[in-house]
mmCIF file of C-alpha atoms and ligand atoms in Angstrom:
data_model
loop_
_atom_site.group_PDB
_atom_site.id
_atom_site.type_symbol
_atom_site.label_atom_id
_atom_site.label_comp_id
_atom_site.label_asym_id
_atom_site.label_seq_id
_atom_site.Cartn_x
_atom_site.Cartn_y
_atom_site.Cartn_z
ATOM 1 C CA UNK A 257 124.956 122.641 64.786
ATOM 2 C CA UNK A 258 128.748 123.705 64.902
ATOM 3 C CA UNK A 259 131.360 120.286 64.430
ATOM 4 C CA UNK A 260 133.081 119.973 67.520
ATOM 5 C CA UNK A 261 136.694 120.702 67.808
ATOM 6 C CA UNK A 262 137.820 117.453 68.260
ATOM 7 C CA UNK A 263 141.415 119.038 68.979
ATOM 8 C CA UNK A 264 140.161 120.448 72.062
ATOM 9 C CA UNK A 265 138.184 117.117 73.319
ATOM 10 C CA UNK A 266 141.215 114.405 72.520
ATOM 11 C CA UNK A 267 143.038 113.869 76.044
ATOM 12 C CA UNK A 268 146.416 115.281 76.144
ATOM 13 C CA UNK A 269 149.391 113.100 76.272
ATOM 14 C CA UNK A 270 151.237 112.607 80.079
ATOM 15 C CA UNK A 271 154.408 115.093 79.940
ATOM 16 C CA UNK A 272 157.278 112.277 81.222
ATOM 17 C CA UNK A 273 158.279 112.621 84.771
ATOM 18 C CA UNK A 274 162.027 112.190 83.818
ATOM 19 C CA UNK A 275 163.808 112.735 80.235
ATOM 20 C CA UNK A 276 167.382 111.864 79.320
ATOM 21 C CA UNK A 277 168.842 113.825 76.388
ATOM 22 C CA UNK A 278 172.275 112.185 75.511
ATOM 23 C CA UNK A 279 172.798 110.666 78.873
ATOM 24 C CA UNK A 280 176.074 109.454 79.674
ATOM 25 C CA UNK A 281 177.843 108.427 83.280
ATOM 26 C CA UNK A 282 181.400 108.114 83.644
ATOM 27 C CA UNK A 283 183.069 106.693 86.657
ATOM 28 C CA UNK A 284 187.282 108.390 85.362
ATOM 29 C CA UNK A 285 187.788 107.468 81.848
ATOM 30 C CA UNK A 286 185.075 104.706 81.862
ATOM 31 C CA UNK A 287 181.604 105.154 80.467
ATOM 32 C CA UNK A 288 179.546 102.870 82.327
ATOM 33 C CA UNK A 289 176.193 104.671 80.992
ATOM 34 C CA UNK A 290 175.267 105.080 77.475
ATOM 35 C CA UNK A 291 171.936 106.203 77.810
ATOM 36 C CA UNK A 292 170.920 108.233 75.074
ATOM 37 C CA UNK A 293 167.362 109.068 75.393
ATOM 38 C CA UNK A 294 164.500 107.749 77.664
ATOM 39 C CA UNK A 295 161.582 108.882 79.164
ATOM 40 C CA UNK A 296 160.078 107.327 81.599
ATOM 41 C CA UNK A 297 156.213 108.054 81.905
ATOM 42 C CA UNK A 298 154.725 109.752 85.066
ATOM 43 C CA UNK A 299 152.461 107.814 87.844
ATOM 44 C CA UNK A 300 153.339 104.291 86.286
ATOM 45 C CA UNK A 301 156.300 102.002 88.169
ATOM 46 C CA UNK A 302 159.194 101.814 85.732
ATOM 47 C CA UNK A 303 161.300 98.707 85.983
ATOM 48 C CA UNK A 304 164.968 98.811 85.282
ATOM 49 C CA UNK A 305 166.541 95.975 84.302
ATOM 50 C CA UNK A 306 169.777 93.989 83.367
ATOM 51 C CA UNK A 307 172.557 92.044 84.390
ATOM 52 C CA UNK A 308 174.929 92.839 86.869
ATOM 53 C CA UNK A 309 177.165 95.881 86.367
ATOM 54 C CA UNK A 310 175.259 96.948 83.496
ATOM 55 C CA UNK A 311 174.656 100.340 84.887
ATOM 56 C CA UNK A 312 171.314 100.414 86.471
ATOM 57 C CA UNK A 313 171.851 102.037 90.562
ATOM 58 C CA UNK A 314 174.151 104.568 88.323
ATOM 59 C CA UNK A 315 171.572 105.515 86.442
ATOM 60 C CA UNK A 316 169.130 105.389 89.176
ATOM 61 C CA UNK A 317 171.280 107.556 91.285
ATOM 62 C CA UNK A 318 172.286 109.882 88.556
ATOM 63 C CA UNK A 319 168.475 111.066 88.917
ATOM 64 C CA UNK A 320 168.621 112.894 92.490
ATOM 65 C CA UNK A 321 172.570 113.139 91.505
ATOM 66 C CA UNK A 322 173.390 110.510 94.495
ATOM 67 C CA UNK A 323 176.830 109.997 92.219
ATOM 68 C CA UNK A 324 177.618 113.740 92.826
ATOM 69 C CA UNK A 325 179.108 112.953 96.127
ATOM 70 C CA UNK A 326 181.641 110.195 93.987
ATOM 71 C CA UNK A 327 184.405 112.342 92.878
ATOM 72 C CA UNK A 328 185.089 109.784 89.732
ATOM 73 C CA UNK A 329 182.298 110.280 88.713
ATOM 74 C CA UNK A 330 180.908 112.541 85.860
ATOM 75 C CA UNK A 331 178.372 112.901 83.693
ATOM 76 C CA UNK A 332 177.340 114.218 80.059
ATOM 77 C CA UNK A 333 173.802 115.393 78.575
ATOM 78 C CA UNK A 334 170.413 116.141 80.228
ATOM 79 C CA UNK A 335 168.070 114.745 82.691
ATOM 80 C CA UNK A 336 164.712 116.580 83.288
ATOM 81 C CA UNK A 337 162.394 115.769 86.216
ATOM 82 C CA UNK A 338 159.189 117.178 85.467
ATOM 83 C CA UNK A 339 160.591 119.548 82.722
ATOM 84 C CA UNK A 340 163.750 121.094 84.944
ATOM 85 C CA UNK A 341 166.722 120.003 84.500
ATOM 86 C CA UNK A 342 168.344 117.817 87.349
ATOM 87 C CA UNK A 343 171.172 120.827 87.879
ATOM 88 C CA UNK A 344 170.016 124.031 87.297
ATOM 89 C CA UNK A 345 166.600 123.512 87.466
ATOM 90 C CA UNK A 346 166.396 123.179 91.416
ATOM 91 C CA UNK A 347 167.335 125.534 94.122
ATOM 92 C CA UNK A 348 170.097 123.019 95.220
ATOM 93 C CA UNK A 349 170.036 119.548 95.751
ATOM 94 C CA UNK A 350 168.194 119.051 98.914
ATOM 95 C CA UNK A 351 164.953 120.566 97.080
ATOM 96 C CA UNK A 352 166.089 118.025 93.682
ATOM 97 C CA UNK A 353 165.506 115.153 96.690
ATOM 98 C CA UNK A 354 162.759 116.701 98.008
ATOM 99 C CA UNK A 355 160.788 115.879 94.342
ATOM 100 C CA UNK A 356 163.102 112.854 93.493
ATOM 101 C CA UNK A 357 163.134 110.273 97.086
ATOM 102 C CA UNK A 358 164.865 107.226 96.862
ATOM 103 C CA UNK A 359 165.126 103.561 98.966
ATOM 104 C CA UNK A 360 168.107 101.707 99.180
ATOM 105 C CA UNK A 361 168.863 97.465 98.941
ATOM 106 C CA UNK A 362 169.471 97.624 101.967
ATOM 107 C CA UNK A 363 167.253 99.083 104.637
ATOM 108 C CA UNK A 364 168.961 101.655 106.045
ATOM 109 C CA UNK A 365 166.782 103.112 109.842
ATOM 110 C CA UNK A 366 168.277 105.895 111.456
ATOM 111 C CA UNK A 367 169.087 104.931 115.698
ATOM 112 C CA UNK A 368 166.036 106.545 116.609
ATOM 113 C CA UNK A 369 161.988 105.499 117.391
ATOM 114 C CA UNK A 370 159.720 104.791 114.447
ATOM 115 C CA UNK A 371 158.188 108.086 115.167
ATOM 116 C CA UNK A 372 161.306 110.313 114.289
ATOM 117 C CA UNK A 373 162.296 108.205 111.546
ATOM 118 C CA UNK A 374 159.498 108.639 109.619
ATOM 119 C CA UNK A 375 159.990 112.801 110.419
ATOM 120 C CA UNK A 376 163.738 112.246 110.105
ATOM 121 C CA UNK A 377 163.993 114.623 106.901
ATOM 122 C CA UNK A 378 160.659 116.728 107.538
ATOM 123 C CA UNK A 379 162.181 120.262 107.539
ATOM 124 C CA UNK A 380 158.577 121.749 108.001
ATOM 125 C CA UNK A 381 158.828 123.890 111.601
ATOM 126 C CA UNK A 382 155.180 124.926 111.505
ATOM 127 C CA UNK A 383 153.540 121.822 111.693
ATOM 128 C CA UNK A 384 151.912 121.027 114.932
ATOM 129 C CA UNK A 385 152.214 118.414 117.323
ATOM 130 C CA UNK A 386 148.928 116.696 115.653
ATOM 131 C CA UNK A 387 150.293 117.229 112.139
ATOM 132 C CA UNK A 388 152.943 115.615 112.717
ATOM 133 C CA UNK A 389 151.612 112.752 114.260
ATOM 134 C CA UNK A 390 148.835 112.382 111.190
ATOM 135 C CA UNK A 391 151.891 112.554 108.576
ATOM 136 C CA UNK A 392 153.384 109.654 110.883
ATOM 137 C CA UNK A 393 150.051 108.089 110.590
ATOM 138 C CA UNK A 394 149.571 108.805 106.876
ATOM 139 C CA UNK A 395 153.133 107.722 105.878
ATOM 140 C CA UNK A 396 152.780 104.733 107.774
ATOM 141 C CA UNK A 397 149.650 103.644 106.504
ATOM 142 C CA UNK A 398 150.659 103.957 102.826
ATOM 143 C CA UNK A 399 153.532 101.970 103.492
ATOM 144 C CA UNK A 400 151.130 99.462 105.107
ATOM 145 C CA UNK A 401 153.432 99.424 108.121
ATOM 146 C CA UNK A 402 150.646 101.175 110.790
ATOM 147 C CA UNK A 403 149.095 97.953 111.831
ATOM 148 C CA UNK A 404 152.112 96.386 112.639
ATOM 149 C CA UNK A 405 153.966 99.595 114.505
ATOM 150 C CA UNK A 406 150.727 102.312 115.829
ATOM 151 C CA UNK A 407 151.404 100.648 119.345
ATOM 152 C CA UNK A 408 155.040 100.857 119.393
ATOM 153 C CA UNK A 409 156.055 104.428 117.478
ATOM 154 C CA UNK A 410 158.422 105.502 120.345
ATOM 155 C CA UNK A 411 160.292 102.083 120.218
ATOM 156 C CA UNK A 412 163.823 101.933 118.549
ATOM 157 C CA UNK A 413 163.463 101.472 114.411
ATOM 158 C CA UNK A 414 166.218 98.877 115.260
ATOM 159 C CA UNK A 415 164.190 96.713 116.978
ATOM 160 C CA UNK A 416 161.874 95.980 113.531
ATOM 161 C CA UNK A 417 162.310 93.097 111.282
ATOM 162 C CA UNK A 418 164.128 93.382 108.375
ATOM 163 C CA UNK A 419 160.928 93.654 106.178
ATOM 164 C CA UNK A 420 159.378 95.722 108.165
ATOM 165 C CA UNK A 421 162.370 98.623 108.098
ATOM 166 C CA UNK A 422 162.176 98.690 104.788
ATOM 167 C CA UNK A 423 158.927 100.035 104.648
ATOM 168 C CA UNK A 424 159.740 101.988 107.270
ATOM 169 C CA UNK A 425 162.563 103.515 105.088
ATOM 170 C CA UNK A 426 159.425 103.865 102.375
ATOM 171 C CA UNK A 427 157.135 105.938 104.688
ATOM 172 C CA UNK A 428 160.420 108.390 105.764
ATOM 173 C CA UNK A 429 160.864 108.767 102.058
ATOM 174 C CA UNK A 430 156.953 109.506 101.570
ATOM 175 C CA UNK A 431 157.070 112.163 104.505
ATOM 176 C CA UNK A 432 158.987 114.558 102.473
ATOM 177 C CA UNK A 433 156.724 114.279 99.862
ATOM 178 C CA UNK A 434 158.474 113.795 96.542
ATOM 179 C CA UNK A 435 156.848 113.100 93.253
ATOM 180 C CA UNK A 436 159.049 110.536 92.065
ATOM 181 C CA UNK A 437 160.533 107.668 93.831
ATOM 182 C CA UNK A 438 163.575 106.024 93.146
ATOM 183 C CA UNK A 439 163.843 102.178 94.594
ATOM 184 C CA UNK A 440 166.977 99.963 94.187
ATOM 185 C CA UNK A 441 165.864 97.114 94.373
ATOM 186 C CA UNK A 442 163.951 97.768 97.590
ATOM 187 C CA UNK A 443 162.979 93.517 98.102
ATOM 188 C CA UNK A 444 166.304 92.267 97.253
ATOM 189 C CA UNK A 445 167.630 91.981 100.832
ATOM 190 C CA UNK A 446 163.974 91.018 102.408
ATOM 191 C CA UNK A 447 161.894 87.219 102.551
ATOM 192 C CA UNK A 448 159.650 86.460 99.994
ATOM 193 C CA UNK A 449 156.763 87.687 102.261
ATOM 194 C CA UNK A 450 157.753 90.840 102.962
ATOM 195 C CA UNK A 451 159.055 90.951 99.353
ATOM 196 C CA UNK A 452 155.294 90.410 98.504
ATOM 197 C CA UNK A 453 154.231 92.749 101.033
ATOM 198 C CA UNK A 454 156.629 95.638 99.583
ATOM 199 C CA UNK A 455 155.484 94.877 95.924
ATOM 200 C CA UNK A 456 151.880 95.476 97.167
ATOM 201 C CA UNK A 457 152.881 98.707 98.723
ATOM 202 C CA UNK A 458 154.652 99.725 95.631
ATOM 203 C CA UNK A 459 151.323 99.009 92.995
ATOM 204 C CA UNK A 460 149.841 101.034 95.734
ATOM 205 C CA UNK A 461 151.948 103.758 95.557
ATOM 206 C CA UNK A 462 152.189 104.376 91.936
ATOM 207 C CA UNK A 463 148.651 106.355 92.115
ATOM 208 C CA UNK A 464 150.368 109.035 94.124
ATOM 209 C CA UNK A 465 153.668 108.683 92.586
ATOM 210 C CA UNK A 466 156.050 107.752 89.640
ATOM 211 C CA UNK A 467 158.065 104.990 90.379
ATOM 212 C CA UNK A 468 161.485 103.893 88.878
ATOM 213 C CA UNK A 469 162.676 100.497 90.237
ATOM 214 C CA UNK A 470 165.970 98.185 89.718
ATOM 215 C CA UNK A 471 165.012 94.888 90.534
ATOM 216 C CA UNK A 472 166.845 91.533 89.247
ATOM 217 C CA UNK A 473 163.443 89.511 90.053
ATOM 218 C CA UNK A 474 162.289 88.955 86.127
ATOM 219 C CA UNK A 475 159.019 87.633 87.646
ATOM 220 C CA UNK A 476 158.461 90.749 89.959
ATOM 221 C CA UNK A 477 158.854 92.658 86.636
ATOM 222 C CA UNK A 478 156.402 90.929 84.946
ATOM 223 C CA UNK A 479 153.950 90.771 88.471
ATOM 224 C CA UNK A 480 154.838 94.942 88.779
ATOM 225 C CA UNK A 481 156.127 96.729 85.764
ATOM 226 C CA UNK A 482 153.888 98.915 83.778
ATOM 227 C CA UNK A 483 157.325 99.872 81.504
ATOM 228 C CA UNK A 484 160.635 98.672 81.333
ATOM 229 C CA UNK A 485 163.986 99.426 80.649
ATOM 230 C CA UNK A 486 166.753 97.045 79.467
ATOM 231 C CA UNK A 487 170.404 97.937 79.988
ATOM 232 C CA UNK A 488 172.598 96.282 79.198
ATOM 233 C CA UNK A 489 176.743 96.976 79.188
ATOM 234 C CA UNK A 490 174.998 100.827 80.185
ATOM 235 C CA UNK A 491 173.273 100.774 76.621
ATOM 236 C CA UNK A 492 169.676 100.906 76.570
ATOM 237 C CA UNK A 493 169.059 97.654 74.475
ATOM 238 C CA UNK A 494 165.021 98.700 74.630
ATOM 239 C CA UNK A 495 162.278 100.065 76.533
ATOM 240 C CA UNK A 496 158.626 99.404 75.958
ATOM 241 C CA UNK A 497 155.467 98.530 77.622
ATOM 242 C CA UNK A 498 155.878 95.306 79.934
ATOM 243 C CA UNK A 499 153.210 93.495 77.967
ATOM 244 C CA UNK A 500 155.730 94.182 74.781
ATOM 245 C CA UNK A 501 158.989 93.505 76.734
ATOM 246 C CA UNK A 502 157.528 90.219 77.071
ATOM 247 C CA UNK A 503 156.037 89.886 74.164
ATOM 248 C CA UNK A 504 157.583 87.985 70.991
ATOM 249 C CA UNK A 505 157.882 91.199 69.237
ATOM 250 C CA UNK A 506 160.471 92.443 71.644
ATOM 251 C CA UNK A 507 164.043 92.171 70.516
ATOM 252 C CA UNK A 508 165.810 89.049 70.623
ATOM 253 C CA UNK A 509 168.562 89.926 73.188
ATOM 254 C CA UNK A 510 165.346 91.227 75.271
ATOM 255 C CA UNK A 511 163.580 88.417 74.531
ATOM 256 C CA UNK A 512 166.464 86.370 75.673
ATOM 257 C CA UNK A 513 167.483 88.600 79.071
ATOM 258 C CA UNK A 514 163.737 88.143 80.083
ATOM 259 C CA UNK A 515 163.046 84.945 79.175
ATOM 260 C CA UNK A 516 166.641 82.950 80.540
ATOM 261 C CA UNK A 517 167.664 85.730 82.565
ATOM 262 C CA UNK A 518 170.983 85.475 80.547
ATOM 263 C CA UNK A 519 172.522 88.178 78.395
ATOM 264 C CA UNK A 520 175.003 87.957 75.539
ATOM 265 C CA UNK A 521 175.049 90.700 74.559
HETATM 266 N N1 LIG B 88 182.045 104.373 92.646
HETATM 267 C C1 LIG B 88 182.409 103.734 91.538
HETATM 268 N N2 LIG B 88 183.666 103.872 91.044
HETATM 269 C C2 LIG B 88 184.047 103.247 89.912
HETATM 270 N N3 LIG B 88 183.245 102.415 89.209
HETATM 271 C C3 LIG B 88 181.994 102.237 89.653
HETATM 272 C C4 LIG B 88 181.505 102.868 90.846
HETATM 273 N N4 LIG B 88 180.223 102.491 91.036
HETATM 274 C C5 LIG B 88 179.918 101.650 90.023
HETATM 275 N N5 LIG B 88 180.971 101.498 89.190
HETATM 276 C C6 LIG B 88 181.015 100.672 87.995
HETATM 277 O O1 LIG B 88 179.996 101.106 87.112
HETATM 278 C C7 LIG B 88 179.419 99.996 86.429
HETATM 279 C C8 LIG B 88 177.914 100.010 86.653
HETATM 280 O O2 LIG B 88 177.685 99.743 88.031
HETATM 281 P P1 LIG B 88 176.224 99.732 88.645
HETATM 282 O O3 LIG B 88 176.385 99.631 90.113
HETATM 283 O O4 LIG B 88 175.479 100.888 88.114
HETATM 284 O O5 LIG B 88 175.627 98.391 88.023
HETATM 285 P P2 LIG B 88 174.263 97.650 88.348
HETATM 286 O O6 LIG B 88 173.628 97.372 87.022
HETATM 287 O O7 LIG B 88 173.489 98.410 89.336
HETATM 288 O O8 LIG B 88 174.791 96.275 88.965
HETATM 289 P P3 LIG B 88 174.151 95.345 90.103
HETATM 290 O O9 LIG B 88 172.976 94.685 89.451
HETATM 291 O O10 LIG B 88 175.226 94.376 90.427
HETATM 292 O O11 LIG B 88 173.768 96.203 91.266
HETATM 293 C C9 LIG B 88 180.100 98.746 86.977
HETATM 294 O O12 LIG B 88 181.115 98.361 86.084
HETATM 295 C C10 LIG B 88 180.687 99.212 88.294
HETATM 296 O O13 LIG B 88 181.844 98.477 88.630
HETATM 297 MG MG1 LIG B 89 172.911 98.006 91.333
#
């Protein structure tokens, strides 16, 4: 009988869902982003983290090219989502955030009914009425919001708790259907509940989507991350696994970041 070709059987390696190639971010003559290279792995929630000012929501927001709109702001090198690059790879920027969604600190619900917040950016014409109202439905649902809201969708967004529009601003991000969601540290402005609630959501989320998160919660990153990323001063000190992040084997100003939440470096 013929060996077989054990080439052909091994499972091929995840292409990255975003790649930096000599990544810099300047803000006028300051580099606040030494990147270098990174990749951060696709349907797996990516953790950013590092003290304040080290360069993390730039980053972030470098990735659907939020900073564009800053005119101080400029950047050097490569970033590829899903193989295209972040410029010339996409028709223009409204299809970049089409693939590339992204939640703010602070929720941030449009002053109009649950309903047409969560179809606020859906630029789809054809769907029907009942299409519509099973995207609301769907969106909702994944953002574990439906329970709370299916009785009230015409009421003003407003008039929901703080927790609860932010996963309201989730499920209007879901509706356009991106690939890749960028959070900023989505819990940092909610209780613990709800922060609990939202990190639930999130694991949830990651088997439909990549996920890149800022968060300064060191235990959320440990509950949450399947990777990290340590900035620091906008170097990269290291990236890994979470399990080696907080392992001993990290590096020692990791080691220290994560362990004291204090940086020295
Ligand atoms: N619009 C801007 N103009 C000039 N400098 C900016 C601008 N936005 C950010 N910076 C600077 O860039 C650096 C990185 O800021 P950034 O907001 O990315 O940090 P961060 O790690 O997200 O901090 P935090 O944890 O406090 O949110 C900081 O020194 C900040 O002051
Ligand atoms: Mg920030």
């Amino acid at each position: 009988m013929p060996k077989p070709d054990l080439k052909l059987v091994r499972p091929l390696e995840a292409a990255p869902a975003i790649r930096l190639e000599n990544f810099q971010a300047w803000f006028g003559e300051t580099c606040v982003v030494n990147a270098g290279a990174l990749e951060v792995p696709a349907h797996k929630i990516t953790c950013l983290v590092g003290p304040s000012g080290s360069g993390k929501s730039t980053l972030l927001r470098s990735l659907n090219r939020i900073n564009d709109d800053i005119s101080a702001y400029a950047m050097q090198g490569k970033i590829f989502v899903q193989g295209q690059c972040n410029h010339a790879g996409f028709k223009d920027i409204t299809h970049l955030r089409s693939k590339v969604g992204m939640v703010f600190q602070r929720p941030c619900v449009f002053p109009c009914s649950i309903k047409e917040n969560v179809l606020f950016g859906v630029r789809d014409k054809t769907l029907s009425k009942i299409d519509r109202a099973a995207l609301v439905e769907d969106c909702l649902k994944s953002a574990a919001l439906w329970k709370e809201v299916s009785h009230r969708l015409d009421s003003p967004a407003s008039t929901l708790s703080l927790g609860q529009q932010q996963r309201l601003c989730i499920a209007r991000t879901l509706a356009v259907k991106p690939d890749i969601l960028l959070l900023d540290e989505p819990t940092a402005s909610v209780d613990p509940v709800s922060a609990r609630a939202l990190e639930t959501v999130i694991q949830d989320l990651k088997t439909r989507f990549t996920i890149i998160m800022v968060t300064h919660d060191i235990r959320q990153t440990k509950r949450i991350a399947d990777h990290v990323v340590f900035l620091c001063d906008g170097e990269i000190i290291e990236t890994g696994s979470c399990g080696h992040m907080f392992s001993k084997i990290a590096k020692p100003k990791t080691r220290t970041y994560l362990s004291e939440e204090f940086c020295d470096c």
